[in-house]
C-alpha positions as a LaTeX table, in Angstrom:
\begin{tabular}{lrrr}
\hline
Residue & $x$ (\AA) & $y$ (\AA) & $z$ (\AA) \\
\hline
Unk1 & $-112.85$ & 153.68 & 24.15 \\
Unk2 & $-112.50$ & 150.00 & 24.84 \\
Unk3 & $-113.23$ & 147.52 & 22.02 \\
Unk4 & $-113.23$ & 144.31 & 21.27 \\
Unk5 & $-110.13$ & 142.61 & 19.53 \\
Unk6 & $-110.90$ & 142.35 & 15.73 \\
Unk7 & $-110.79$ & 138.65 & 13.94 \\
Unk8 & $-108.61$ & 138.13 & 11.06 \\
Unk9 & $-108.40$ & 134.60 & 10.49 \\
Unk10 & $-108.85$ & 134.27 & 6.85 \\
Unk11 & $-111.20$ & 131.74 & 5.63 \\
Unk12 & $-111.96$ & 130.32 & 8.94 \\
Unk13 & $-114.76$ & 132.05 & 10.56 \\
Unk14 & $-114.41$ & 133.76 & 14.44 \\
Unk15 & $-115.47$ & 131.51 & 17.22 \\
Unk16 & $-117.28$ & 133.67 & 19.97 \\
Unk17 & $-119.20$ & 132.36 & 22.86 \\
Unk18 & $-121.45$ & 135.30 & 24.59 \\
Unk19 & $-123.01$ & 135.05 & 27.94 \\
Unk20 & $-125.97$ & 136.57 & 28.88 \\
Unk21 & $-125.99$ & 137.98 & 32.60 \\
Unk22 & $-129.26$ & 138.36 & 34.92 \\
Unk23 & $-128.23$ & 138.03 & 38.68 \\
Unk24 & $-129.09$ & 135.00 & 40.30 \\
Unk25 & $-130.65$ & 133.55 & 36.80 \\
Unk26 & $-126.66$ & 133.22 & 36.09 \\
Unk27 & $-127.01$ & 129.80 & 37.64 \\
Unk28 & $-128.98$ & 129.05 & 34.85 \\
Unk29 & $-125.70$ & 130.22 & 33.04 \\
Unk30 & $-123.17$ & 128.26 & 35.54 \\
Unk31 & $-125.11$ & 124.72 & 35.03 \\
Unk32 & $-124.89$ & 125.43 & 31.08 \\
Unk33 & $-120.88$ & 126.64 & 30.97 \\
Unk34 & $-120.14$ & 123.61 & 33.72 \\
Unk35 & $-121.59$ & 120.92 & 31.27 \\
Unk36 & $-119.89$ & 122.47 & 28.33 \\
Unk37 & $-116.34$ & 123.04 & 30.01 \\
Unk38 & $-116.01$ & 118.78 & 30.10 \\
Unk39 & $-116.42$ & 117.91 & 26.10 \\
Unk40 & $-116.66$ & 121.92 & 24.74 \\
Unk41 & $-114.36$ & 123.49 & 26.55 \\
Unk42 & $-113.31$ & 127.54 & 25.67 \\
Unk43 & $-110.04$ & 126.60 & 23.96 \\
Unk44 & $-113.02$ & 125.89 & 20.96 \\
Unk45 & $-113.59$ & 130.04 & 21.06 \\
Unk46 & $-111.75$ & 132.59 & 19.61 \\
Unk47 & $-112.92$ & 135.26 & 22.01 \\
Unk48 & $-115.50$ & 134.46 & 25.26 \\
Unk49 & $-117.84$ & 137.75 & 26.27 \\
Unk50 & $-119.65$ & 138.01 & 29.54 \\
Unk51 & $-122.06$ & 140.71 & 30.89 \\
Unk52 & $-122.51$ & 140.74 & 34.57 \\
Unk53 & $-122.97$ & 137.93 & 36.63 \\
Unk54 & $-122.77$ & 136.17 & 33.29 \\
Unk55 & $-118.93$ & 137.20 & 33.47 \\
Unk56 & $-118.94$ & 135.30 & 36.58 \\
Unk57 & $-119.43$ & 132.33 & 35.37 \\
Unk58 & $-117.41$ & 132.93 & 32.09 \\
Unk59 & $-114.13$ & 133.50 & 33.96 \\
Unk60 & $-114.42$ & 129.65 & 35.65 \\
Unk61 & $-115.08$ & 128.17 & 32.03 \\
Unk62 & $-111.77$ & 130.10 & 30.55 \\
Unk63 & $-109.51$ & 129.76 & 33.34 \\
Unk64 & $-110.68$ & 125.98 & 34.18 \\
Unk65 & $-108.44$ & 123.44 & 32.71 \\
Unk66 & $-110.30$ & 122.02 & 29.82 \\
Unk67 & $-111.78$ & 118.25 & 31.01 \\
Unk68 & $-111.08$ & 118.72 & 34.75 \\
Unk69 & $-114.46$ & 116.99 & 36.53 \\
Unk70 & $-113.28$ & 117.79 & 40.02 \\
Unk71 & $-112.94$ & 121.27 & 39.12 \\
Unk72 & $-115.75$ & 121.24 & 37.35 \\
Unk73 & $-117.76$ & 120.17 & 40.34 \\
Unk74 & $-115.82$ & 122.24 & 42.93 \\
Unk75 & $-117.52$ & 125.81 & 40.50 \\
Unk76 & $-120.87$ & 124.64 & 40.86 \\
Unk77 & $-120.87$ & 124.59 & 44.31 \\
Unk78 & $-120.83$ & 128.43 & 44.25 \\
Unk79 & $-124.43$ & 128.35 & 42.28 \\
Unk80 & $-125.69$ & 125.01 & 44.22 \\
Unk81 & $-125.12$ & 126.13 & 48.24 \\
Unk82 & $-122.97$ & 129.61 & 48.35 \\
Unk83 & $-125.44$ & 132.09 & 47.05 \\
Unk84 & $-128.80$ & 131.10 & 49.01 \\
Unk85 & $-130.25$ & 132.74 & 51.81 \\
Unk86 & $-128.69$ & 136.06 & 53.31 \\
Unk87 & $-124.84$ & 134.58 & 52.02 \\
Unk88 & $-124.93$ & 137.42 & 49.34 \\
Unk89 & $-128.08$ & 139.46 & 49.42 \\
Unk90 & $-129.61$ & 140.73 & 53.20 \\
Unk91 & $-131.06$ & 143.70 & 54.43 \\
Unk92 & $-128.56$ & 143.46 & 57.67 \\
Unk93 & $-125.53$ & 144.04 & 55.17 \\
Unk94 & $-127.03$ & 147.26 & 55.27 \\
Unk95 & $-126.78$ & 147.75 & 58.93 \\
Unk96 & $-123.53$ & 146.34 & 58.76 \\
Unk97 & $-122.37$ & 149.23 & 56.90 \\
Unk98 & $-122.21$ & 146.56 & 53.43 \\
Unk99 & $-124.13$ & 147.51 & 50.21 \\
Unk100 & $-127.32$ & 144.78 & 50.11 \\
Unk101 & $-125.84$ & 142.80 & 47.72 \\
Unk102 & $-122.34$ & 142.05 & 48.89 \\
Unk103 & $-119.83$ & 141.80 & 46.34 \\
Unk104 & $-117.09$ & 141.26 & 48.58 \\
Unk105 & $-118.42$ & 138.22 & 49.49 \\
Unk106 & $-118.93$ & 137.24 & 45.74 \\
Unk107 & $-115.88$ & 137.82 & 44.80 \\
Unk108 & $-113.15$ & 138.38 & 47.20 \\
Unk109 & $-114.30$ & 135.36 & 49.51 \\
Unk110 & $-115.72$ & 132.57 & 46.56 \\
Unk111 & $-113.77$ & 133.97 & 43.25 \\
Unk112 & $-110.44$ & 134.66 & 45.58 \\
Unk113 & $-110.25$ & 132.41 & 48.26 \\
Unk114 & $-112.42$ & 129.40 & 48.80 \\
Unk115 & $-113.12$ & 128.61 & 45.27 \\
Unk116 & $-109.96$ & 130.13 & 44.22 \\
Unk117 & $-110.21$ & 131.40 & 39.74 \\
Unk118 & $-106.96$ & 130.81 & 38.51 \\
Unk119 & $-106.73$ & 134.05 & 37.65 \\
Unk120 & $-102.97$ & 133.45 & 36.59 \\
Unk121 & $-104.07$ & 131.77 & 33.00 \\
Unk122 & $-105.81$ & 134.88 & 32.05 \\
Unk123 & $-102.23$ & 135.81 & 31.07 \\
Unk124 & $-101.37$ & 133.06 & 30.04 \\
Unk125 & $-100.28$ & 132.42 & 26.08 \\
Unk126 & $-102.99$ & 130.62 & 24.31 \\
Unk127 & $-105.51$ & 131.03 & 27.14 \\
Unk128 & $-109.00$ & 132.18 & 25.25 \\
Unk129 & $-109.44$ & 135.80 & 25.91 \\
Unk130 & $-112.41$ & 136.79 & 28.43 \\
Unk131 & $-113.78$ & 140.09 & 27.64 \\
Unk132 & $-116.41$ & 141.56 & 30.15 \\
Unk133 & $-118.63$ & 144.20 & 29.17 \\
Unk134 & $-118.74$ & 147.60 & 31.19 \\
Unk135 & $-120.63$ & 150.50 & 31.43 \\
Unk136 & $-118.91$ & 153.78 & 31.17 \\
Unk137 & $-121.12$ & 156.79 & 33.14 \\
Unk138 & $-118.96$ & 159.20 & 31.60 \\
Unk139 & $-119.59$ & 158.49 & 28.27 \\
Unk140 & $-122.63$ & 156.62 & 28.42 \\
Unk141 & $-121.17$ & 154.01 & 26.00 \\
Unk142 & $-120.46$ & 150.36 & 26.50 \\
Unk143 & $-116.63$ & 149.20 & 27.06 \\
Unk144 & $-115.19$ & 145.64 & 26.48 \\
Unk145 & $-112.65$ & 145.26 & 28.54 \\
Unk146 & $-110.15$ & 142.51 & 28.59 \\
Unk147 & $-110.07$ & 140.34 & 31.90 \\
Unk148 & $-106.54$ & 140.07 & 33.30 \\
Unk149 & $-104.88$ & 138.58 & 36.52 \\
Unk150 & $-104.44$ & 142.07 & 37.58 \\
Unk151 & $-107.61$ & 143.85 & 36.65 \\
Unk152 & $-109.90$ & 140.63 & 36.77 \\
Unk153 & $-111.63$ & 141.49 & 40.65 \\
Unk154 & $-112.11$ & 144.95 & 40.17 \\
Unk155 & $-113.63$ & 144.71 & 36.66 \\
Unk156 & $-115.90$ & 141.97 & 37.93 \\
Unk157 & $-117.00$ & 144.30 & 40.63 \\
Unk158 & $-117.54$ & 147.22 & 37.71 \\
Unk159 & $-119.55$ & 144.62 & 35.54 \\
Unk160 & $-121.54$ & 143.59 & 38.47 \\
Unk161 & $-122.84$ & 146.98 & 40.30 \\
Unk162 & $-126.14$ & 147.03 & 40.08 \\
Unk163 & $-128.19$ & 149.39 & 40.50 \\
Unk164 & $-130.07$ & 149.90 & 44.45 \\
Unk165 & $-128.50$ & 146.18 & 44.93 \\
Unk166 & $-124.91$ & 147.64 & 45.20 \\
Unk167 & $-122.96$ & 151.01 & 45.11 \\
Unk168 & $-124.10$ & 151.03 & 41.18 \\
Unk169 & $-120.54$ & 152.26 & 40.65 \\
Unk170 & $-116.99$ & 151.12 & 40.51 \\
Unk171 & $-113.82$ & 153.06 & 39.65 \\
Unk172 & $-111.93$ & 151.54 & 37.05 \\
Unk173 & $-108.97$ & 153.13 & 36.12 \\
Unk174 & $-110.02$ & 156.69 & 35.44 \\
Unk175 & $-113.55$ & 156.55 & 34.79 \\
Unk176 & $-116.57$ & 155.35 & 36.80 \\
Unk177 & $-118.62$ & 152.23 & 35.79 \\
Unk178 & $-121.87$ & 150.33 & 36.30 \\
Unk179 & $-123.49$ & 146.87 & 35.51 \\
Unk180 & $-122.53$ & 146.15 & 31.35 \\
Unk181 & $-126.15$ & 145.34 & 30.79 \\
Unk182 & $-126.80$ & 149.01 & 31.18 \\
Unk183 & $-125.47$ & 149.87 & 28.06 \\
Unk184 & $-125.11$ & 146.77 & 26.04 \\
Unk185 & $-127.27$ & 143.28 & 27.53 \\
Unk186 & $-126.22$ & 141.43 & 24.99 \\
Unk187 & $-123.35$ & 142.38 & 22.39 \\
Unk188 & $-124.08$ & 140.58 & 19.49 \\
Unk189 & $-124.05$ & 143.26 & 17.44 \\
Unk190 & $-120.54$ & 144.47 & 18.90 \\
Unk191 & $-119.20$ & 141.05 & 17.95 \\
Unk192 & $-120.33$ & 140.66 & 14.85 \\
Unk193 & $-118.83$ & 143.71 & 13.99 \\
Unk194 & $-115.39$ & 142.85 & 15.33 \\
Unk195 & $-115.85$ & 140.04 & 12.79 \\
Unk196 & $-117.22$ & 137.06 & 14.14 \\
Unk197 & $-119.20$ & 134.86 & 12.55 \\
Unk198 & $-119.59$ & 131.78 & 14.47 \\
Unk199 & $-121.30$ & 132.82 & 17.38 \\
Unk200 & $-122.69$ & 130.92 & 20.55 \\
Unk201 & $-125.14$ & 132.55 & 23.22 \\
Unk202 & $-126.15$ & 131.58 & 26.20 \\
Unk203 & $-129.31$ & 133.87 & 27.64 \\
Unk204 & $-130.85$ & 133.93 & 30.82 \\
Unk205 & $-134.70$ & 134.12 & 29.23 \\
Unk206 & $-136.19$ & 132.42 & 26.39 \\
Unk207 & $-134.78$ & 133.32 & 22.91 \\
Unk208 & $-138.33$ & 135.18 & 22.20 \\
Unk209 & $-138.54$ & 137.15 & 25.37 \\
Unk210 & $-139.86$ & 140.52 & 25.40 \\
Unk211 & $-137.88$ & 142.55 & 28.12 \\
Unk212 & $-140.29$ & 145.63 & 29.52 \\
Unk213 & $-138.51$ & 149.00 & 29.72 \\
Unk214 & $-137.45$ & 149.81 & 33.53 \\
Unk215 & $-139.80$ & 152.61 & 34.77 \\
Unk216 & $-138.77$ & 156.21 & 34.51 \\
Unk217 & $-139.04$ & 156.50 & 38.64 \\
Unk218 & $-137.29$ & 153.51 & 39.56 \\
Unk219 & $-134.42$ & 154.39 & 37.14 \\
Unk220 & $-134.18$ & 157.79 & 38.68 \\
Unk221 & $-134.12$ & 156.14 & 41.78 \\
Unk222 & $-131.55$ & 153.35 & 40.99 \\
Unk223 & $-128.98$ & 156.26 & 39.41 \\
Unk224 & $-130.28$ & 159.87 & 41.50 \\
Unk225 & $-126.95$ & 161.50 & 40.44 \\
Unk226 & $-126.10$ & 160.25 & 36.91 \\
Unk227 & $-129.48$ & 161.68 & 34.72 \\
Unk228 & $-127.85$ & 160.04 & 31.72 \\
Unk229 & $-127.38$ & 156.72 & 32.97 \\
Unk230 & $-130.60$ & 156.80 & 34.56 \\
Unk231 & $-131.97$ & 157.87 & 30.94 \\
Unk232 & $-130.03$ & 154.86 & 29.30 \\
Unk233 & $-131.64$ & 152.26 & 31.96 \\
Unk234 & $-135.29$ & 154.22 & 30.86 \\
Unk235 & $-135.02$ & 154.22 & 27.41 \\
Unk236 & $-132.24$ & 152.15 & 25.83 \\
Unk237 & $-132.15$ & 149.18 & 27.82 \\
Unk238 & $-135.14$ & 147.14 & 26.61 \\
Unk239 & $-134.13$ & 148.80 & 23.43 \\
Unk240 & $-130.58$ & 146.96 & 22.68 \\
Unk241 & $-132.12$ & 144.11 & 24.35 \\
Unk242 & $-134.60$ & 143.50 & 21.56 \\
Unk243 & $-132.39$ & 144.40 & 18.96 \\
Unk244 & $-129.67$ & 141.32 & 20.00 \\
Unk245 & $-132.53$ & 139.03 & 20.61 \\
Unk246 & $-133.61$ & 140.11 & 16.91 \\
Unk247 & $-129.72$ & 139.20 & 15.88 \\
Unk248 & $-130.20$ & 135.97 & 17.61 \\
Unk249 & $-133.37$ & 135.14 & 15.91 \\
Unk250 & $-132.63$ & 136.28 & 12.96 \\
Unk251 & $-128.86$ & 136.28 & 12.50 \\
Unk252 & $-127.19$ & 138.40 & 9.50 \\
Unk253 & $-126.52$ & 136.07 & 6.28 \\
Unk254 & $-123.29$ & 134.19 & 6.78 \\
Unk255 & $-123.23$ & 134.29 & 10.52 \\
Unk256 & $-123.82$ & 130.93 & 12.46 \\
Unk257 & $-125.83$ & 131.20 & 15.66 \\
Unk258 & $-125.75$ & 128.75 & 18.12 \\
Unk259 & $-128.45$ & 129.40 & 20.95 \\
Unk260 & $-128.08$ & 128.10 & 24.59 \\
Unk261 & $-131.94$ & 129.44 & 26.43 \\
Unk262 & $-134.34$ & 128.23 & 28.64 \\
Unk263 & $-137.42$ & 126.82 & 27.26 \\
Unk264 & $-139.93$ & 128.83 & 29.40 \\
Unk265 & $-138.74$ & 131.19 & 32.26 \\
Unk266 & $-136.25$ & 130.06 & 34.97 \\
Unk267 & $-137.02$ & 129.23 & 38.60 \\
Unk268 & $-134.74$ & 131.57 & 39.88 \\
Unk269 & $-135.03$ & 135.38 & 39.09 \\
Unk270 & $-132.64$ & 137.94 & 39.42 \\
Unk271 & $-132.85$ & 138.73 & 43.20 \\
Unk272 & $-133.85$ & 134.98 & 44.32 \\
Unk273 & $-131.54$ & 133.19 & 46.84 \\
Unk274 & $-134.11$ & 129.83 & 47.77 \\
Unk275 & $-131.57$ & 127.04 & 47.45 \\
Unk276 & $-134.25$ & 124.79 & 45.89 \\
Unk277 & $-135.12$ & 127.32 & 42.97 \\
Unk278 & $-131.24$ & 128.14 & 42.47 \\
Unk279 & $-129.92$ & 124.29 & 42.15 \\
Unk280 & $-133.14$ & 123.68 & 39.17 \\
Unk281 & $-131.93$ & 126.77 & 37.76 \\
Unk282 & $-128.35$ & 124.92 & 37.66 \\
Unk283 & $-129.79$ & 121.54 & 35.68 \\
Unk284 & $-131.89$ & 123.06 & 33.54 \\
Unk285 & $-128.85$ & 125.10 & 32.05 \\
Unk286 & $-127.17$ & 121.60 & 32.09 \\
Unk287 & $-129.58$ & 119.95 & 30.21 \\
Unk288 & $-130.39$ & 123.28 & 27.83 \\
Unk289 & $-126.00$ & 122.91 & 26.93 \\
Unk290 & $-126.33$ & 119.26 & 26.73 \\
Unk291 & $-128.85$ & 119.54 & 23.65 \\
Unk292 & $-127.80$ & 122.77 & 22.28 \\
Unk293 & $-124.65$ & 121.16 & 21.67 \\
Unk294 & $-125.80$ & 117.49 & 20.73 \\
Unk295 & $-127.20$ & 118.74 & 17.69 \\
Unk296 & $-123.90$ & 119.57 & 16.08 \\
Unk297 & $-121.71$ & 116.88 & 17.94 \\
Unk298 & $-121.95$ & 113.32 & 19.79 \\
Unk299 & $-118.69$ & 113.37 & 22.02 \\
Unk300 & $-117.70$ & 110.52 & 23.68 \\
Unk301 & $-118.76$ & 110.11 & 27.04 \\
Unk302 & $-121.03$ & 113.03 & 27.47 \\
Unk303 & $-123.94$ & 111.64 & 28.58 \\
Unk304 & $-122.39$ & 109.76 & 31.52 \\
Unk305 & $-120.50$ & 112.81 & 32.41 \\
Unk306 & $-124.01$ & 114.89 & 33.32 \\
Unk307 & $-125.02$ & 112.38 & 35.03 \\
Unk308 & $-122.52$ & 111.62 & 36.91 \\
Unk309 & $-122.81$ & 115.08 & 37.92 \\
Unk310 & $-126.75$ & 115.42 & 38.27 \\
Unk311 & $-126.71$ & 112.05 & 40.30 \\
Unk312 & $-124.08$ & 113.66 & 42.65 \\
Unk313 & $-124.52$ & 112.29 & 46.31 \\
Unk314 & $-126.50$ & 113.99 & 48.45 \\
\hline
\end{tabular}
């Protein structure tokens, strides 16, 4: 089983960023990370952990050079203009022999070609390591897998294998994996168990949101050949969510928790592809990150940077 690396930093608290998933709600995460990247880049953390669509946004945050405004602006184009309409999700994909949600378009075309991830940086010394949560369909346990230049695209496809919308599974090494959120939708406990005590978490629902269980019938439809995974989706996922959110709101003694979350339900939901909703959600993510981080730090030029991004030319 792949686990998170233990933090052994002496007296200093281990600093980690956890990025929640949520399908197209990841536009909020994209905006938050773009805002953070300029004045609070990944090098401020010892570890970044991404779940589902959160890992897609996190990989740019980890690999882009800090302070590169042009790179940050280009990264936001993915969420603002490349996932709307039928580009990513379409019933016509089924007639073309593809899945409803076209992972090849998202990862191979966008991340690989049009907005290429600098994945070679994942192997460089000094780069903050990115770990991605994937759900092992055989062991029924979450695994926390380090992203490398070699495994990145396959790992992202495994970690974002939403049931029904995609094949629901990907082979990685010898095992099959599904969306990381099924087994551990927000790995706060895993991070604490690994010794990290200074935690920043980006949520895609308000911090006091109560997640409902996935229905038993829908869970069986999602994983018709994997009863154990269907059971986890139906009986376990919302419970794990509740435990993680409780830790966020009531961290253990000695653990510092910084939360970036929407104040209310996001305009863009899990399968929304409306360009106006996506852009509004991106802007909300940027604003939430600014407000959360400005409470602890007042970086020079921060507000001016945000205005440059928000007031970009039409």
